[in-house]
């Protein structure tokens, strides 16, 4: 009887620990990027050119890294909390999704202003047709200047 009680008690402890760990992971928040140092500082047009010329090499270099990207504001989509950086003569751009903790600053941005945005690079959407332009994707962005 004591052996059975010990086994059941052990199982209850393991289940309680697993539930506690699961609760902790479920409620964990993502670290904000405002006070995180960027892994790379790069110009928006140079970043786009690097991805267009060699997507695999650029992915190896930048993927899942924090970048500080400097460029001209080409478009502000306040409803989607998105800022697009890049040259107005090119359809390609750096699409920055502003972090919900910093999206109050998006309304003050003006097209044509040169700003630096810090964010986590998450991908590249290549335009195979050459008609729409390619986009480098940054998430959890904050305006650095």
PDB file of C-alpha atoms in Angstrom:
ATOM      1  CA  UNK A   1       0.000   0.000   0.000  1.00  0.00           C
ATOM      2  CA  UNK A   2       2.845   2.445   0.825  1.00  0.00           C
ATOM      3  CA  UNK A   3       4.539   1.724  -2.506  1.00  0.00           C
ATOM      4  CA  UNK A   4       1.326   2.512  -4.396  1.00  0.00           C
ATOM      5  CA  UNK A   5       0.882   5.748  -2.427  1.00  0.00           C
ATOM      6  CA  UNK A   6       4.485   6.814  -3.197  1.00  0.00           C
ATOM      7  CA  UNK A   7       4.030   6.189  -6.926  1.00  0.00           C
ATOM      8  CA  UNK A   8       0.745   8.107  -7.043  1.00  0.00           C
ATOM      9  CA  UNK A   9       2.308  10.963  -5.036  1.00  0.00           C
ATOM     10  CA  UNK A  10       5.250  11.096  -7.467  1.00  0.00           C
ATOM     11  CA  UNK A  11       2.909  11.216 -10.454  1.00  0.00           C
ATOM     12  CA  UNK A  12       0.915  14.042  -8.854  1.00  0.00           C
ATOM     13  CA  UNK A  13       4.135  16.021  -8.225  1.00  0.00           C
ATOM     14  CA  UNK A  14       5.300  15.531 -11.840  1.00  0.00           C
ATOM     15  CA  UNK A  15       1.904  16.629 -13.192  1.00  0.00           C
ATOM     16  CA  UNK A  16       1.911  19.698 -10.914  1.00  0.00           C
ATOM     17  CA  UNK A  17       5.435  20.664 -12.040  1.00  0.00           C
ATOM     18  CA  UNK A  18       4.515  20.195 -15.713  1.00  0.00           C
ATOM     19  CA  UNK A  19       1.365  22.286 -15.265  1.00  0.00           C
ATOM     20  CA  UNK A  20       3.339  25.043 -13.517  1.00  0.00           C
ATOM     21  CA  UNK A  21       5.957  25.107 -16.277  1.00  0.00           C
ATOM     22  CA  UNK A  22       3.234  25.169 -18.945  1.00  0.00           C
ATOM     23  CA  UNK A  23       1.487  28.067 -17.187  1.00  0.00           C
ATOM     24  CA  UNK A  24       4.779  29.987 -16.991  1.00  0.00           C
ATOM     25  CA  UNK A  25       5.530  29.477 -20.708  1.00  0.00           C
ATOM     26  CA  UNK A  26       1.970  30.375 -21.725  1.00  0.00           C
ATOM     27  CA  UNK A  27       2.100  33.685 -19.828  1.00  0.00           C
ATOM     28  CA  UNK A  28       5.674  34.602 -20.785  1.00  0.00           C
ATOM     29  CA  UNK A  29       6.022  37.964 -22.558  1.00  0.00           C
ATOM     30  CA  UNK A  30       8.347  38.749 -25.439  1.00  0.00           C
ATOM     31  CA  UNK A  31      11.252  41.051 -24.624  1.00  0.00           C
ATOM     32  CA  UNK A  32      10.804  44.541 -26.056  1.00  0.00           C
ATOM     33  CA  UNK A  33      13.482  45.745 -28.468  1.00  0.00           C
ATOM     34  CA  UNK A  34      13.713  49.339 -27.240  1.00  0.00           C
ATOM     35  CA  UNK A  35      16.682  48.592 -24.978  1.00  0.00           C
ATOM     36  CA  UNK A  36      18.225  45.731 -26.962  1.00  0.00           C
ATOM     37  CA  UNK A  37      21.404  46.341 -28.942  1.00  0.00           C
ATOM     38  CA  UNK A  38      21.078  45.674 -32.677  1.00  0.00           C
ATOM     39  CA  UNK A  39      23.179  42.890 -34.194  1.00  0.00           C
ATOM     40  CA  UNK A  40      23.549  44.853 -37.452  1.00  0.00           C
ATOM     41  CA  UNK A  41      23.033  48.462 -38.577  1.00  0.00           C
ATOM     42  CA  UNK A  42      22.196  48.740 -42.247  1.00  0.00           C
ATOM     43  CA  UNK A  43      20.665  51.092 -44.797  1.00  0.00           C
ATOM     44  CA  UNK A  44      17.234  50.008 -46.113  1.00  0.00           C
ATOM     45  CA  UNK A  45      18.207  50.092 -49.801  1.00  0.00           C
ATOM     46  CA  UNK A  46      21.418  48.141 -49.124  1.00  0.00           C
ATOM     47  CA  UNK A  47      19.460  45.518 -47.179  1.00  0.00           C
ATOM     48  CA  UNK A  48      16.994  45.085 -50.042  1.00  0.00           C
ATOM     49  CA  UNK A  49      19.815  44.804 -52.602  1.00  0.00           C
ATOM     50  CA  UNK A  50      21.554  42.202 -50.454  1.00  0.00           C
ATOM     51  CA  UNK A  51      18.424  40.028 -50.290  1.00  0.00           C
ATOM     52  CA  UNK A  52      17.627  40.427 -53.992  1.00  0.00           C
ATOM     53  CA  UNK A  53      21.173  39.548 -55.084  1.00  0.00           C
ATOM     54  CA  UNK A  54      21.616  36.521 -52.782  1.00  0.00           C
ATOM     55  CA  UNK A  55      18.638  35.552 -50.669  1.00  0.00           C
ATOM     56  CA  UNK A  56      20.331  32.487 -49.143  1.00  0.00           C
ATOM     57  CA  UNK A  57      23.434  34.395 -48.025  1.00  0.00           C
ATOM     58  CA  UNK A  58      21.330  37.241 -46.623  1.00  0.00           C
ATOM     59  CA  UNK A  59      19.095  34.776 -44.757  1.00  0.00           C
ATOM     60  CA  UNK A  60      22.128  33.145 -43.152  1.00  0.00           C
ATOM     61  CA  UNK A  61      23.506  36.540 -42.158  1.00  0.00           C
ATOM     62  CA  UNK A  62      20.369  38.311 -40.913  1.00  0.00           C
ATOM     63  CA  UNK A  63      17.580  35.803 -40.153  1.00  0.00           C
ATOM     64  CA  UNK A  64      16.294  35.999 -36.556  1.00  0.00           C
ATOM     65  CA  UNK A  65      18.710  38.843 -35.774  1.00  0.00           C
ATOM     66  CA  UNK A  66      17.955  42.332 -34.496  1.00  0.00           C
ATOM     67  CA  UNK A  67      18.594  44.994 -37.142  1.00  0.00           C
ATOM     68  CA  UNK A  68      18.707  48.772 -36.970  1.00  0.00           C
ATOM     69  CA  UNK A  69      17.522  49.828 -40.428  1.00  0.00           C
ATOM     70  CA  UNK A  70      17.904  53.430 -41.575  1.00  0.00           C
ATOM     71  CA  UNK A  71      15.821  54.604 -44.473  1.00  0.00           C
ATOM     72  CA  UNK A  72      13.261  56.975 -45.889  1.00  0.00           C
ATOM     73  CA  UNK A  73       9.629  56.462 -44.880  1.00  0.00           C
ATOM     74  CA  UNK A  74       7.841  55.458 -48.066  1.00  0.00           C
ATOM     75  CA  UNK A  75       4.479  54.581 -46.567  1.00  0.00           C
ATOM     76  CA  UNK A  76       2.756  54.553 -43.164  1.00  0.00           C
ATOM     77  CA  UNK A  77      -0.148  52.158 -42.622  1.00  0.00           C
ATOM     78  CA  UNK A  78      -1.384  53.201 -39.176  1.00  0.00           C
ATOM     79  CA  UNK A  79      -4.307  50.753 -39.132  1.00  0.00           C
ATOM     80  CA  UNK A  80      -1.906  47.817 -39.548  1.00  0.00           C
ATOM     81  CA  UNK A  81       0.862  49.458 -37.447  1.00  0.00           C
ATOM     82  CA  UNK A  82       3.229  49.122 -40.392  1.00  0.00           C
ATOM     83  CA  UNK A  83       5.920  51.418 -41.765  1.00  0.00           C
ATOM     84  CA  UNK A  84       7.540  50.806 -45.146  1.00  0.00           C
ATOM     85  CA  UNK A  85      11.094  52.066 -45.638  1.00  0.00           C
ATOM     86  CA  UNK A  86      12.745  52.388 -49.021  1.00  0.00           C
ATOM     87  CA  UNK A  87      13.370  54.437 -52.102  1.00  0.00           C
ATOM     88  CA  UNK A  88      10.252  55.895 -53.740  1.00  0.00           C
ATOM     89  CA  UNK A  89      11.595  55.034 -57.201  1.00  0.00           C
ATOM     90  CA  UNK A  90      11.654  51.304 -56.349  1.00  0.00           C
ATOM     91  CA  UNK A  91       8.707  49.024 -55.565  1.00  0.00           C
ATOM     92  CA  UNK A  92      10.777  46.990 -53.078  1.00  0.00           C
ATOM     93  CA  UNK A  93      10.906  48.007 -49.432  1.00  0.00           C
ATOM     94  CA  UNK A  94      11.535  47.071 -45.834  1.00  0.00           C
ATOM     95  CA  UNK A  95       8.153  46.386 -44.199  1.00  0.00           C
ATOM     96  CA  UNK A  96       8.334  47.073 -40.447  1.00  0.00           C
ATOM     97  CA  UNK A  97       5.496  45.927 -38.181  1.00  0.00           C
ATOM     98  CA  UNK A  98       5.602  48.243 -35.161  1.00  0.00           C
ATOM     99  CA  UNK A  99       5.434  46.608 -31.720  1.00  0.00           C
ATOM    100  CA  UNK A 100       2.152  47.194 -29.890  1.00  0.00           C
ATOM    101  CA  UNK A 101       4.043  48.911 -27.050  1.00  0.00           C
ATOM    102  CA  UNK A 102       5.475  51.483 -29.476  1.00  0.00           C
ATOM    103  CA  UNK A 103       2.671  51.974 -31.999  1.00  0.00           C
ATOM    104  CA  UNK A 104       1.634  55.318 -30.502  1.00  0.00           C
ATOM    105  CA  UNK A 105       4.635  56.869 -32.296  1.00  0.00           C
ATOM    106  CA  UNK A 106       3.479  55.751 -35.733  1.00  0.00           C
ATOM    107  CA  UNK A 107       1.027  58.636 -36.136  1.00  0.00           C
ATOM    108  CA  UNK A 108       3.793  61.249 -36.007  1.00  0.00           C
ATOM    109  CA  UNK A 109       5.761  59.756 -38.921  1.00  0.00           C
ATOM    110  CA  UNK A 110       5.774  61.654 -42.194  1.00  0.00           C
ATOM    111  CA  UNK A 111       6.415  60.256 -45.662  1.00  0.00           C
ATOM    112  CA  UNK A 112       9.892  61.186 -46.834  1.00  0.00           C
ATOM    113  CA  UNK A 113      11.380  61.444 -43.330  1.00  0.00           C
ATOM    114  CA  UNK A 114      14.611  59.532 -42.751  1.00  0.00           C
ATOM    115  CA  UNK A 115      14.367  57.374 -39.623  1.00  0.00           C
ATOM    116  CA  UNK A 116      16.005  54.368 -38.010  1.00  0.00           C
ATOM    117  CA  UNK A 117      13.819  51.441 -37.004  1.00  0.00           C
ATOM    118  CA  UNK A 118      15.008  48.544 -34.896  1.00  0.00           C
ATOM    119  CA  UNK A 119      13.331  45.164 -35.375  1.00  0.00           C
ATOM    120  CA  UNK A 120      13.680  41.405 -35.661  1.00  0.00           C
ATOM    121  CA  UNK A 121      14.077  40.274 -39.245  1.00  0.00           C
ATOM    122  CA  UNK A 122      11.678  37.447 -40.019  1.00  0.00           C
ATOM    123  CA  UNK A 123      11.704  36.965 -43.757  1.00  0.00           C
ATOM    124  CA  UNK A 124      11.895  38.109 -47.338  1.00  0.00           C
ATOM    125  CA  UNK A 125       9.061  38.101 -49.868  1.00  0.00           C
ATOM    126  CA  UNK A 126      10.684  37.915 -53.270  1.00  0.00           C
ATOM    127  CA  UNK A 127       8.773  39.237 -56.252  1.00  0.00           C
ATOM    128  CA  UNK A 128       9.243  36.590 -58.933  1.00  0.00           C
ATOM    129  CA  UNK A 129       7.341  38.592 -61.555  1.00  0.00           C
ATOM    130  CA  UNK A 130       9.236  41.848 -61.134  1.00  0.00           C
ATOM    131  CA  UNK A 131       5.996  43.836 -61.028  1.00  0.00           C
ATOM    132  CA  UNK A 132       5.221  44.271 -57.333  1.00  0.00           C
ATOM    133  CA  UNK A 133       8.606  44.650 -55.659  1.00  0.00           C
ATOM    134  CA  UNK A 134      10.173  42.518 -52.950  1.00  0.00           C
ATOM    135  CA  UNK A 135       9.787  43.098 -49.216  1.00  0.00           C
ATOM    136  CA  UNK A 136      12.140  42.439 -46.325  1.00  0.00           C
ATOM    137  CA  UNK A 137      10.013  41.728 -43.225  1.00  0.00           C
ATOM    138  CA  UNK A 138      10.796  43.074 -39.744  1.00  0.00           C
ATOM    139  CA  UNK A 139       8.579  42.395 -36.711  1.00  0.00           C
ATOM    140  CA  UNK A 140       8.403  43.799 -33.151  1.00  0.00           C
ATOM    141  CA  UNK A 141       9.846  47.080 -34.459  1.00  0.00           C
ATOM    142  CA  UNK A 142      10.512  50.223 -32.455  1.00  0.00           C
ATOM    143  CA  UNK A 143      11.519  53.611 -33.792  1.00  0.00           C
ATOM    144  CA  UNK A 144      15.107  54.152 -32.703  1.00  0.00           C
ATOM    145  CA  UNK A 145      15.394  57.912 -33.307  1.00  0.00           C
TER     146      UNK A 145
END
